[in-house]
CSV table of C-alpha atoms in Angstrom, one decimal:
chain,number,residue,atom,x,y,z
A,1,UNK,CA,-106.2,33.1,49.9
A,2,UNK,CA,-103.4,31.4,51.2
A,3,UNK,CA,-105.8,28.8,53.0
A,4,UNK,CA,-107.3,27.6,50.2
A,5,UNK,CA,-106.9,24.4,51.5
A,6,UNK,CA,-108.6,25.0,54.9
A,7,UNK,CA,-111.8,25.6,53.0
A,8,UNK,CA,-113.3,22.4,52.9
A,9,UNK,CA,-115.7,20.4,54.7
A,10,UNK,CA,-115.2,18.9,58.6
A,11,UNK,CA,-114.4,19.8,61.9
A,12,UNK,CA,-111.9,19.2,65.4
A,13,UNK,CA,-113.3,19.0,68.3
A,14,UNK,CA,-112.3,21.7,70.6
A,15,UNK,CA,-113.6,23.7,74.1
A,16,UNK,CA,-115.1,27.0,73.0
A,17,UNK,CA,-117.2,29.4,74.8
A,18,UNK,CA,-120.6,30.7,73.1
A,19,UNK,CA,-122.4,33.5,73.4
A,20,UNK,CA,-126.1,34.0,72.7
A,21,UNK,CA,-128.1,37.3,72.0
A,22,UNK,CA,-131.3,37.9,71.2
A,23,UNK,CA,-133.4,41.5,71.5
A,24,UNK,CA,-137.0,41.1,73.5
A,25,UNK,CA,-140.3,41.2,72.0
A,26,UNK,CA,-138.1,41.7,68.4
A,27,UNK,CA,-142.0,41.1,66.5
A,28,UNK,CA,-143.6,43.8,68.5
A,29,UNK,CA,-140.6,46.2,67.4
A,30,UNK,CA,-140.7,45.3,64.1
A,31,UNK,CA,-144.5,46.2,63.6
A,32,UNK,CA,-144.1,49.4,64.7
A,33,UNK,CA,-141.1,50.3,62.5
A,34,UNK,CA,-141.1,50.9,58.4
A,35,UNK,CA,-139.3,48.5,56.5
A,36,UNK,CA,-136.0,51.5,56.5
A,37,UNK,CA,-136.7,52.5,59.6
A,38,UNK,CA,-136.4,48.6,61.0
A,39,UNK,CA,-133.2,48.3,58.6
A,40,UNK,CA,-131.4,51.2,59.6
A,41,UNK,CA,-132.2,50.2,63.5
A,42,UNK,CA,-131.1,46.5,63.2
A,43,UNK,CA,-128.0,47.6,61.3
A,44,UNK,CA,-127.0,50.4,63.9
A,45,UNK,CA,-127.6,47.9,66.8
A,46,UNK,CA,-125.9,45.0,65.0
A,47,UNK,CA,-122.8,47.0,64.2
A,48,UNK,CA,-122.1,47.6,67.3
A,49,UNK,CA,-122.4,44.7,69.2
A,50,UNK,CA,-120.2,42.9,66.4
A,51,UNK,CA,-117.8,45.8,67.0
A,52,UNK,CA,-117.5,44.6,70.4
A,53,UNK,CA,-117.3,40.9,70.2
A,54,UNK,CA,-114.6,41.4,67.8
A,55,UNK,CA,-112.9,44.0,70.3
A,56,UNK,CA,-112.7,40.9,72.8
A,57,UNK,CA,-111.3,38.9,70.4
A,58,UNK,CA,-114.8,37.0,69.2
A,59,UNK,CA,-116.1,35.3,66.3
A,60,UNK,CA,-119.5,36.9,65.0
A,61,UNK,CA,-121.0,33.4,63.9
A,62,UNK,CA,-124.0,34.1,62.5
A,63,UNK,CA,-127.0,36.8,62.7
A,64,UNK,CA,-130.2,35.0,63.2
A,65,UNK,CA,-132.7,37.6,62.7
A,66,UNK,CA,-132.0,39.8,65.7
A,67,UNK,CA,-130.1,37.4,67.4
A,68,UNK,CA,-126.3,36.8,67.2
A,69,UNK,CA,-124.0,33.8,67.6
A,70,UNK,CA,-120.8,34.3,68.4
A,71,UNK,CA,-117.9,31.9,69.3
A,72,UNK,CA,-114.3,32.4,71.2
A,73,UNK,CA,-111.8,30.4,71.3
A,74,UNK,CA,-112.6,29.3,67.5
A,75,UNK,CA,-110.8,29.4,65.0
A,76,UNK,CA,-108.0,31.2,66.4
A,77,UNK,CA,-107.1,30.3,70.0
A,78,UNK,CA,-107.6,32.1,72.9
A,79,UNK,CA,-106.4,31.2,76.6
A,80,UNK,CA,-108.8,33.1,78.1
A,81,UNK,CA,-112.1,32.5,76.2
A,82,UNK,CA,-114.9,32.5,79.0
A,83,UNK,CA,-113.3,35.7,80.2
A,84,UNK,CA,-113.3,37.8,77.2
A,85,UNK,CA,-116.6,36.2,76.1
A,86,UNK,CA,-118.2,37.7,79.4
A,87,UNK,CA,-116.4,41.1,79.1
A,88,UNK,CA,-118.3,41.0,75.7
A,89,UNK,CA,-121.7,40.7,76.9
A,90,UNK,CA,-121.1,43.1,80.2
A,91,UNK,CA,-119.8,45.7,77.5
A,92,UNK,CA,-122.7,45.0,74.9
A,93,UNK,CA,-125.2,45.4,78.0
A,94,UNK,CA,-123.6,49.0,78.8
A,95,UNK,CA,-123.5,49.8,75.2
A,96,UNK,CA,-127.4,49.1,74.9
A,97,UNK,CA,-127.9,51.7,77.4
A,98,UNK,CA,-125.7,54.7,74.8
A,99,UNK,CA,-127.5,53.5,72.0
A,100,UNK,CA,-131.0,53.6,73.4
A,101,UNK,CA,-130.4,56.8,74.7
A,102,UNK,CA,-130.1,58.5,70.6
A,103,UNK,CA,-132.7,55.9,70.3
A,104,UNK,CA,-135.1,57.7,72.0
A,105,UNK,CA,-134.3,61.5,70.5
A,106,UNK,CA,-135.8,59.3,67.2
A,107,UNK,CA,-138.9,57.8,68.7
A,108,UNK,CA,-137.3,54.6,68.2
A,109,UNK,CA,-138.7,51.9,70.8
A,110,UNK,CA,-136.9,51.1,73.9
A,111,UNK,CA,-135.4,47.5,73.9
A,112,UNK,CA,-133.7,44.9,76.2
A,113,UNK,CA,-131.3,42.1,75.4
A,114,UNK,CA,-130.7,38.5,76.9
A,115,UNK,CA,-127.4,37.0,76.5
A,116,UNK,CA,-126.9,33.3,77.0
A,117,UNK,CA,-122.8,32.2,77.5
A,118,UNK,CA,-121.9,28.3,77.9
A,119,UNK,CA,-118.6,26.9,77.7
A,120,UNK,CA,-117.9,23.3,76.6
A,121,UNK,CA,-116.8,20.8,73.9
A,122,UNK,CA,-118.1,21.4,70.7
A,123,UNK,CA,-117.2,20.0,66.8
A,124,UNK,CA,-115.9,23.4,64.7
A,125,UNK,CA,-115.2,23.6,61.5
A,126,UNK,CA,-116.9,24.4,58.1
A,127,UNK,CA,-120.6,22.4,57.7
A,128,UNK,CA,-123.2,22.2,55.0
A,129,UNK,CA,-123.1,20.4,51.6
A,130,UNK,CA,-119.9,21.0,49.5
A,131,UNK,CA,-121.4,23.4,46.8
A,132,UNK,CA,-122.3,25.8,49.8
A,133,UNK,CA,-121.1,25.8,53.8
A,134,UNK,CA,-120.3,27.8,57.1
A,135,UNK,CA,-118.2,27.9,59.6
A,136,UNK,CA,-119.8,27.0,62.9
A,137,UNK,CA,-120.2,25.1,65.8
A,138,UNK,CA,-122.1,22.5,66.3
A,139,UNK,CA,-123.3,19.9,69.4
A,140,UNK,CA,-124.6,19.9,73.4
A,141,UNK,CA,-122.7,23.2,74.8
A,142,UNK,CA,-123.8,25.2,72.1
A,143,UNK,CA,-127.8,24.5,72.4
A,144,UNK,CA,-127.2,24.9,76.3
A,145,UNK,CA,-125.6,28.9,75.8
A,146,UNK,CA,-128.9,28.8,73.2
A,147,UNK,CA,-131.1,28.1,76.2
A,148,UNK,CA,-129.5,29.9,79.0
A,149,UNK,CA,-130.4,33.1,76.5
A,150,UNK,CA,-134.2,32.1,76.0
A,151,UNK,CA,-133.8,31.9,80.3
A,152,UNK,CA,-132.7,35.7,80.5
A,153,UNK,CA,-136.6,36.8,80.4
A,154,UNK,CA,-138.1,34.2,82.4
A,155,UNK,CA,-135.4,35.7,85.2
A,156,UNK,CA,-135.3,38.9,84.6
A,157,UNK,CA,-131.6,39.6,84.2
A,158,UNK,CA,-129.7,40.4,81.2
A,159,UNK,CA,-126.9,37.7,80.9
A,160,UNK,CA,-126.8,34.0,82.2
A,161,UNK,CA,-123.9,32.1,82.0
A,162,UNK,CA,-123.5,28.0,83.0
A,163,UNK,CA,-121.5,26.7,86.0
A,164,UNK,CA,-118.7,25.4,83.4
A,165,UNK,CA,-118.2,29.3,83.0
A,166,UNK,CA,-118.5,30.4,85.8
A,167,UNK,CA,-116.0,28.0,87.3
A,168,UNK,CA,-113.4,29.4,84.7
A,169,UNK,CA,-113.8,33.6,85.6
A,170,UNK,CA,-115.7,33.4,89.1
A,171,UNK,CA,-113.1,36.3,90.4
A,172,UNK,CA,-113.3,38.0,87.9
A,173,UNK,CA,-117.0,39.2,87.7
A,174,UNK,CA,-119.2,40.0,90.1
A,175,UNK,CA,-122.6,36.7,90.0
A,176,UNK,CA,-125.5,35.6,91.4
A,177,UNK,CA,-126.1,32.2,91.6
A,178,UNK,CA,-129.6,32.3,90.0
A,179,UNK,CA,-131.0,29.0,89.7
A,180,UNK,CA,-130.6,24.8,88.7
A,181,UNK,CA,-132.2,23.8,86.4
A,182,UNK,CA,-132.6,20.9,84.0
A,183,UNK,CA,-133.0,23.1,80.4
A,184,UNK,CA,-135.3,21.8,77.4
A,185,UNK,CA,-134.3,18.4,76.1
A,186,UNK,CA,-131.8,17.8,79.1
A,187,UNK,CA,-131.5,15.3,81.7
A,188,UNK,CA,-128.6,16.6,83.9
A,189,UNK,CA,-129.1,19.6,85.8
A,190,UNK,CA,-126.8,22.7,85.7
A,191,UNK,CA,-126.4,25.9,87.7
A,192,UNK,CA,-126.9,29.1,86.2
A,193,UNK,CA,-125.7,32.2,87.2
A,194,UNK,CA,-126.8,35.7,86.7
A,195,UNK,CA,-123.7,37.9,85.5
A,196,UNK,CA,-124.0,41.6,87.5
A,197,UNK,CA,-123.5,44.4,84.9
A,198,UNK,CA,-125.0,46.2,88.0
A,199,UNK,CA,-123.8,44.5,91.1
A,200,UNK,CA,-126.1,45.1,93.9
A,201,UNK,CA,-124.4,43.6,96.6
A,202,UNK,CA,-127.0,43.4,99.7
A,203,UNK,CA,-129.7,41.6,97.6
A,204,UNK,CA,-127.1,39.1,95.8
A,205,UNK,CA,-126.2,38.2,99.4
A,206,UNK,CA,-129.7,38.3,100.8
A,207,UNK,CA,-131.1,36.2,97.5
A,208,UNK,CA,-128.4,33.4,97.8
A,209,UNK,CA,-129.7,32.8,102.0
A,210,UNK,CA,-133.3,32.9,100.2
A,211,UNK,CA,-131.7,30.0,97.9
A,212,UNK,CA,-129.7,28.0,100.1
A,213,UNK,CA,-132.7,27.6,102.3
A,214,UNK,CA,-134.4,26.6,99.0
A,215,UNK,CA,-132.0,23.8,97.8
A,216,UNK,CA,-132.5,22.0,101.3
A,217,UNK,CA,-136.0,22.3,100.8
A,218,UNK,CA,-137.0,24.6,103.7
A,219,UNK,CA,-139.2,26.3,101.5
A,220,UNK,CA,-141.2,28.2,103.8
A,221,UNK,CA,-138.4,29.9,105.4
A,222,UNK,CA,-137.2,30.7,101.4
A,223,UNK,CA,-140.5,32.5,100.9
A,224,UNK,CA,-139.9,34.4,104.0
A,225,UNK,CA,-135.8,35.3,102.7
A,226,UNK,CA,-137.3,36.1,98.9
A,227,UNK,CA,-140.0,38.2,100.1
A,228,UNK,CA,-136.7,40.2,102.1
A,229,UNK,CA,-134.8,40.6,98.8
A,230,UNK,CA,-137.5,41.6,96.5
A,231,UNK,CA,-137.9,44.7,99.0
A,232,UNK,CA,-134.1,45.3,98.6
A,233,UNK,CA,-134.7,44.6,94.8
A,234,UNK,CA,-138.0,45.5,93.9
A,235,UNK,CA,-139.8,44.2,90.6
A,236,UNK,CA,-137.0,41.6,90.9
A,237,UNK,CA,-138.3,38.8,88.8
A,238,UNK,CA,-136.3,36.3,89.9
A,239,UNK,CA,-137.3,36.6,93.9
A,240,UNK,CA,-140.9,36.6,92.5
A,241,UNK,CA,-140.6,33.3,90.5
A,242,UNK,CA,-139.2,31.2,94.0
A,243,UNK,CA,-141.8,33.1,96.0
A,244,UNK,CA,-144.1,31.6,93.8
A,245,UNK,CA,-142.3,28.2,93.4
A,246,UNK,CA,-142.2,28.0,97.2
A,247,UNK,CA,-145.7,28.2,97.4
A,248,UNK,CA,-146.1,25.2,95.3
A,249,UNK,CA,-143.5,23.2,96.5
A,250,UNK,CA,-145.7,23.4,99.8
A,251,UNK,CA,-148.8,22.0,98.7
A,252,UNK,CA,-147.4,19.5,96.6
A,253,UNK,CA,-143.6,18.8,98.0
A,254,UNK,CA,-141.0,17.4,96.0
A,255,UNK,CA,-140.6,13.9,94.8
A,256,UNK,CA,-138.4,12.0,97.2
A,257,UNK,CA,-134.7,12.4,96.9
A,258,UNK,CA,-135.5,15.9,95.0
A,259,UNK,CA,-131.8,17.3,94.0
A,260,UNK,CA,-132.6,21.4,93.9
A,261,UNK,CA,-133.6,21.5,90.2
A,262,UNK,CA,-136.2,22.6,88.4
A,263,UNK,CA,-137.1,21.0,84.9
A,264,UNK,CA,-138.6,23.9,82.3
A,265,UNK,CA,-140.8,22.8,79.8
A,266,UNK,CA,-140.0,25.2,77.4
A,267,UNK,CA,-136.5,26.8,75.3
């Protein structure tokens, strides 16, 4: 009330970290669930992941369906941002696992969750026409955390965060470097990384000598060091994607000059 005057349109330009979620094969769920029955779930599920992102200090942006934006280090600031951002996602992940357990006393289907974190530049501040308008974020780093969550499933792992996150809490979590890529619509590669709500730390070791070998573009040799940690990890869906990669990259190499990444075609 006493910001009355704060509630108007624009935005500053600030670094924020952003967090994507988004539940797996939400349609399939959906058709097998009543109308209350798909409410009640959504709302039980919602509530507490917003609990949590507002534990660690987070901004619940928006619910998109059955996905959730959520911001840190806007409006109010927060030193540590990337950090409590990823605390938020390890503890939503271990939370999944609680709720899924009453989940499955009700017949209720079992579900996953992707979570996509990037931190960067990005204009906040209230945005629509002036009759009606949110508060949100808009510009690059906040379609990159979009896409690193559409990556979760293609990898297999529950939570990717960018190299500009990582950077800021890399002793503070336990990673695997997962992947460069250049994401839909981009140009300039980035690294992702896989943040380890389960840290398994023989095939994280035994994946990034797979990788390495990868990267210099030894990629027989990689096949050889993925098919070793998909036996440490198996069903890993990461090992089995390079396996497969490797493969192709030896029938038809690499354009000249080749710089590691891999451009996907699709969010």
């Amino acid at each position: 009330i006493n910001g009355r005057k704060k509630l108007e349109l624009g935005g500053v330009k600030r670094e924020i970290t952003i967090f994507f979620s988004d539940i797996r094969g939400f349609t399939g769920i959906s058709e097998k669930l009543s109308p209350e029955e798909l409410v009640h779930f959504m709302n039980e599920y919602l509530t507490a992941m917003t609990r949590i992102v507002m534990k660690h200090n987070g901004t619940v942006d928006k619910f998109i369906g059955d996905a959730i934006m959520a911001l840190w280090n806007a409006p109010l600031i927060e030193k540590h941002h990337a950090k409590l951002a990823c605390e938020s996602a390890v503890e939503q992940i271990k939370t999944l696992k609680e709720l899924k357990k009453g989940w499955i006393n009700k017949k209720l289907p079992d579900v996953e969750i992707g979570c996509g974190i990037n931190t960067g530049d990005a204009v906040i501040g209230n945005m629509g026409s002036e009759e009606r308008f949110d508060y949100t974020a808009f510009g690059d780093s906040v379609n990159i955390a979009s896409r690193l969550e559409g990556l979760t499933k293609q990898y297999g792992v529950s939570i990717i965060v960018s190299d500009s996150t990582y950077r800021l809490v890399k002793n503070d979590f336990k990673f695997r470097k997962l992947d460069k890529v250049k994401v839909k619509g981009k140009k300039i590669p980035i690294e992702i990384y896989e943040l380890c709500a389960d840290y398994n730390g023989a095939f994280s070791v035994q994946f990034e000598k797979a990788l390495n070998l990868y990267f210099e573009g030894n990629f027989e040799e990689a096949s050889k060091e993925f098919e070793k940690a998909l036996k440490i990890k198996k069903g890993d869906i990461s090992s089995q994607i390079f396996i497969e990669r490797c493969k192709e990259y030896i029938k038809n190499p690499p354009a000249k000059g080749w710089d590691g990444s891999f451009e996907l075609k699709s969010k």
